[in-house]
Short mmCIF file of C-alpha atoms in Angstrom, two decimals:
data_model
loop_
_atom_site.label_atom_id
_atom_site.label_comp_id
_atom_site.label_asym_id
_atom_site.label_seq_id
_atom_site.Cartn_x
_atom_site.Cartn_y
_atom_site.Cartn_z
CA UNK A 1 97.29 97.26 65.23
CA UNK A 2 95.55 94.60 66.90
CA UNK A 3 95.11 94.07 70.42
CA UNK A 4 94.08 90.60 72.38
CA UNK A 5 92.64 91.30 75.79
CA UNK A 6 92.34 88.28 77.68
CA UNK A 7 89.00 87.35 78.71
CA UNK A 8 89.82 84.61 81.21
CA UNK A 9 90.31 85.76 85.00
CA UNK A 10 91.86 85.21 88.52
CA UNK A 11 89.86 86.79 91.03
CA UNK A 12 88.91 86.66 94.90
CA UNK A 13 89.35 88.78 97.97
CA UNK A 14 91.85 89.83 100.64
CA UNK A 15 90.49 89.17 104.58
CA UNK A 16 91.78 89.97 107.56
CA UNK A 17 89.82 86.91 109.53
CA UNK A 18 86.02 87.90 107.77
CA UNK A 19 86.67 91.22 107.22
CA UNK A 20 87.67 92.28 103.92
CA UNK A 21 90.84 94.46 103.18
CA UNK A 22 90.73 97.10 100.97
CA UNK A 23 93.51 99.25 99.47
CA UNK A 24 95.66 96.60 99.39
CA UNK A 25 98.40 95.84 96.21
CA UNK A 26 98.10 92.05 94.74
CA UNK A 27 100.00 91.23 91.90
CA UNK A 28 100.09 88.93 89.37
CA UNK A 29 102.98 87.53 87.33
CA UNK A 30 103.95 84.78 83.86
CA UNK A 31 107.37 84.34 84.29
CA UNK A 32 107.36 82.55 81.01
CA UNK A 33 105.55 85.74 79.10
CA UNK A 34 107.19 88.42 80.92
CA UNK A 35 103.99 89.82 81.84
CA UNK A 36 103.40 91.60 85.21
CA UNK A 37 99.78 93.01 86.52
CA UNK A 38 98.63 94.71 89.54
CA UNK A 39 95.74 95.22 91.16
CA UNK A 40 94.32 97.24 94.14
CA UNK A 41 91.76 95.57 96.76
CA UNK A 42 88.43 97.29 96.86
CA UNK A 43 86.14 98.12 99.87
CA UNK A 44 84.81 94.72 99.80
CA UNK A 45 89.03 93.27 99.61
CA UNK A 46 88.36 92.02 95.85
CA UNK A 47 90.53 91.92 93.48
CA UNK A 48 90.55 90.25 89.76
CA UNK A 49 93.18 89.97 87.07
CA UNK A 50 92.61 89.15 83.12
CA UNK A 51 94.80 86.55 82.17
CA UNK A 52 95.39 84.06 79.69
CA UNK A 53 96.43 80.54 80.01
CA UNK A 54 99.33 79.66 81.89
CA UNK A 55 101.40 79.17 85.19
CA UNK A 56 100.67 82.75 87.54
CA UNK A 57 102.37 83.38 90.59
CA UNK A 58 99.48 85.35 92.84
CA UNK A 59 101.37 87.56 96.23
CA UNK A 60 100.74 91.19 97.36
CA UNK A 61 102.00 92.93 100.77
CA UNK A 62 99.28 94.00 103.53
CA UNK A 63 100.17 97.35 105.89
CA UNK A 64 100.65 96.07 109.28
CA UNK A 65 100.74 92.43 108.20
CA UNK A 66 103.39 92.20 105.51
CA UNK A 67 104.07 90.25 102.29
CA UNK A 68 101.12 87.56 101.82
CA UNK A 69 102.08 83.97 100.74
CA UNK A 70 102.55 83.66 97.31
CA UNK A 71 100.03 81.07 95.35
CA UNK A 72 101.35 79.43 92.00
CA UNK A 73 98.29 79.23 89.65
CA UNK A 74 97.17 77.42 86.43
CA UNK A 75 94.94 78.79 84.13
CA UNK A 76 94.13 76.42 81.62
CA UNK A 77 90.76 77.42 79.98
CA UNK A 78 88.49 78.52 82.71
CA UNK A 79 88.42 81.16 85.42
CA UNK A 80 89.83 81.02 88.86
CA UNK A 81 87.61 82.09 91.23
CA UNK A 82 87.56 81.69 95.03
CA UNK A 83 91.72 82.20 95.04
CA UNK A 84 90.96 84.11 98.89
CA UNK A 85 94.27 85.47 101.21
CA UNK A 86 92.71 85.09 104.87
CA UNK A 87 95.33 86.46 107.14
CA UNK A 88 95.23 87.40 110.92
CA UNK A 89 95.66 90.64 111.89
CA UNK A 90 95.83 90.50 115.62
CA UNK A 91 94.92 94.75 116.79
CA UNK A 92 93.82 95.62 113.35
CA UNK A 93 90.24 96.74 112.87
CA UNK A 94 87.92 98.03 109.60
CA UNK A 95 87.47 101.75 109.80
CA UNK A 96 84.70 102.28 106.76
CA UNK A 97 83.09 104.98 104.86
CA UNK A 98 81.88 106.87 101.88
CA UNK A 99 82.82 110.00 99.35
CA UNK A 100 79.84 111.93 98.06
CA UNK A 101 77.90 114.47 96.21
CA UNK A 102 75.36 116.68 98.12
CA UNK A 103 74.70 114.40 100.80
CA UNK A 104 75.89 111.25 102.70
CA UNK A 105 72.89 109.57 100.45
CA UNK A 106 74.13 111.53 96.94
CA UNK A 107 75.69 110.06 94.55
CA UNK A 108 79.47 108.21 95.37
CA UNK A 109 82.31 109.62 94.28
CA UNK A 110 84.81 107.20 92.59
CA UNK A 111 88.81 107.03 93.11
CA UNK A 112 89.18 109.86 95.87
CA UNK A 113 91.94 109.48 97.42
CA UNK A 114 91.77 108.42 101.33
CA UNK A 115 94.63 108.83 103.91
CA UNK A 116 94.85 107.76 107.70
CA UNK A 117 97.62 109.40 109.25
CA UNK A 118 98.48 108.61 112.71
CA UNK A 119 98.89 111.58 115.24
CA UNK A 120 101.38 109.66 117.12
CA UNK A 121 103.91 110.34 113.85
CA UNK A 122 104.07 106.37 113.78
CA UNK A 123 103.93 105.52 110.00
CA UNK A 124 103.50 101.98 110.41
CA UNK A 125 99.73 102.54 111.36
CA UNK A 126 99.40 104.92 107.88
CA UNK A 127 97.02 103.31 105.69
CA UNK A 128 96.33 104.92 102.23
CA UNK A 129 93.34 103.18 100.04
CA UNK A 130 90.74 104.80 97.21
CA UNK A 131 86.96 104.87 96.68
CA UNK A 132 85.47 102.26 94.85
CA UNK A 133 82.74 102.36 92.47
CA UNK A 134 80.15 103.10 94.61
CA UNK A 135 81.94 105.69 96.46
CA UNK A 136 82.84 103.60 99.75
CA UNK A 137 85.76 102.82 101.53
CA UNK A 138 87.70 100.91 104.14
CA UNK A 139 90.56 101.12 106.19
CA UNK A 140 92.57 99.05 108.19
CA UNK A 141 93.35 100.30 111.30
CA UNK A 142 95.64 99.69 115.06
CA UNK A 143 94.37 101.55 118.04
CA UNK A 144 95.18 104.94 118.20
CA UNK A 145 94.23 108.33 116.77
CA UNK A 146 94.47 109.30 113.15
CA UNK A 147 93.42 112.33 110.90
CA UNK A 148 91.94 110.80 107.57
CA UNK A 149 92.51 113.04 104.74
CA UNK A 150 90.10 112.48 101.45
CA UNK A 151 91.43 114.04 97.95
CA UNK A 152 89.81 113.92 94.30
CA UNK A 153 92.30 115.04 91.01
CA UNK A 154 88.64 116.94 90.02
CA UNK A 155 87.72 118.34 93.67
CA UNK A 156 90.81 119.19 95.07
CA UNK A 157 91.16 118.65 99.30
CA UNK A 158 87.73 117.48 100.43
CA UNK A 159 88.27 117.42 103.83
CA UNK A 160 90.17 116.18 107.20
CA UNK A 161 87.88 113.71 109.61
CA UNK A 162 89.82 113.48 113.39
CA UNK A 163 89.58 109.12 113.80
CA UNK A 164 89.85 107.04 117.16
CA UNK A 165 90.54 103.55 116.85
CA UNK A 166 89.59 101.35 120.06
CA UNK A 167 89.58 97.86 120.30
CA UNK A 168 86.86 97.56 117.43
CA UNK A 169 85.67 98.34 113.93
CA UNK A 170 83.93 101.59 112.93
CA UNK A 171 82.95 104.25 111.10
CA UNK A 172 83.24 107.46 110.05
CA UNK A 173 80.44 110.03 108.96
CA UNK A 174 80.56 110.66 104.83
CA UNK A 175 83.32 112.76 103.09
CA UNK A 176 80.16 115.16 101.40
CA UNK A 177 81.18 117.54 98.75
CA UNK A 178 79.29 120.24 97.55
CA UNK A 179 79.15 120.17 93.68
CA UNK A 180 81.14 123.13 91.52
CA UNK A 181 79.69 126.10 90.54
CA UNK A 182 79.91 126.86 87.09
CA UNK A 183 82.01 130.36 86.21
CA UNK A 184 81.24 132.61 83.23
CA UNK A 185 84.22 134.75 82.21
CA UNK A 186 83.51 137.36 79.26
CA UNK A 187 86.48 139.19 77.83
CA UNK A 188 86.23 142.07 76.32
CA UNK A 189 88.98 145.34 75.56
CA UNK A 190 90.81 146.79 72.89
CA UNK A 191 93.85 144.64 71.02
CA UNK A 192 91.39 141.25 71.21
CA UNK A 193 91.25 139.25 68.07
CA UNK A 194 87.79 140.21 66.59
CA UNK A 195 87.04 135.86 66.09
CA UNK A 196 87.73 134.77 69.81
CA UNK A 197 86.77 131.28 68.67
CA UNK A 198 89.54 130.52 66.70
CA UNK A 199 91.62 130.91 69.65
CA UNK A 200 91.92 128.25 72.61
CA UNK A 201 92.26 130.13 75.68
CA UNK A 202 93.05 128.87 78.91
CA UNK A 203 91.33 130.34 82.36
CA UNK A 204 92.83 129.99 85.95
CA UNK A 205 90.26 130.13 88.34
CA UNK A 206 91.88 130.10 91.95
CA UNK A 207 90.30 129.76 95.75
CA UNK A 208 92.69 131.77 97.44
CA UNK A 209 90.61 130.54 100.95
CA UNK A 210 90.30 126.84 100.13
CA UNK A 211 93.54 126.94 98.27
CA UNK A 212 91.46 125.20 95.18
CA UNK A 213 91.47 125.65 91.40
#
């Protein structure tokens, strides 16, 4: 089986005015090929696709804003770079920050999962976006109050941050986890095969305080 990953690319960012949009969906789509892609936004709003030649039709849809206009693109040999949505988000402002190990100067933690949930119960102003590479994050944001929720498949709940948006960007102090702890379980008792290592056996180590395992 052979497999033919296109090397050529359609790339950019997402901005609300000069500030960059992260978390958002942009998709890409060869009506002729039958081939759809997505792609999320990161904390600098870019996104990039690997394509190969042929007519694309760009779009995504932007919380608080709605669908963006749709761009019809040819790739005929060479990158497309530059390929920017600028919208106007009139009331909507950058909330950023980070994930990390230790410290708010360890090491970032990538893909944890960030939620802003408005207090107010109205789920228009949610916004839901990841971690990049480097651990960082943005949000974008209406006035009002939120409580931003940050969530790793490997750490479990990291932590709630209360959030006041008003009239301006910000920021918000660093998500820091504290690493694991590593667990040595021993079994011993009678009726245990005398090779435990040809056995796989599975432990379940539970936080009954932190409700994490």
């Amino acid at each position: 089986l052979t497999v033919v990953v296109p090397t050529l690319t359609i790339a950019e960012k997402l901005l609300n005015g000069n500030d960059p949009i992260s978390g958002v969906n942009i998709y890409a789509y060869n009506q002729t090929k039958g081939i759809y892609l997505n792609a999320l936004t990161d904390s600098s709003g870019n996104y990039k696709f690997y394509v190969a030649d042929g007519t694309w039709k760009v779009g995504g849809w932007a919380p608080s804003y709605g669908p963006l206009e749709e761009k019809t693109l040819t790739v005929t040999g060479s990158n497309l770079s530059d390929q920017n949505f600028t919208i106007s988000q009139v009331g909507v402002y950058t909330v950023t920050g980070s994930v990390n190990l230790s410290s708010s100067s360890g090491t970032g933690v990538v893909q944890a999962n960030i939620f802003a949930e408005s207090t107010d119960n109205d789920y228009t102003k949610n916004f839901f976006t990841f971690t990049d590479d480097t651990g960082a994050f943005s949000l974008s944001l209406k006035d009002g109050t939120y409580k931003v929720h940050a969530y790793h498949p490997q750490y479990g709940e990291i932590g709630v941050k209360d959030l006041t948006v008003n009239g301006a960007n910000t920021s918000l102090s660093a998500f820091v986890i504290t690493p694991p702890k590593t667990v040595t379980v021993t079994m011993t008792g009678a009726g245990l095969p005398r090779d435990l290592s040809k056995f796989e056996w599975i432990i379940d180590v539970f936080d009954q305080t932190n409700k994490k395992g």
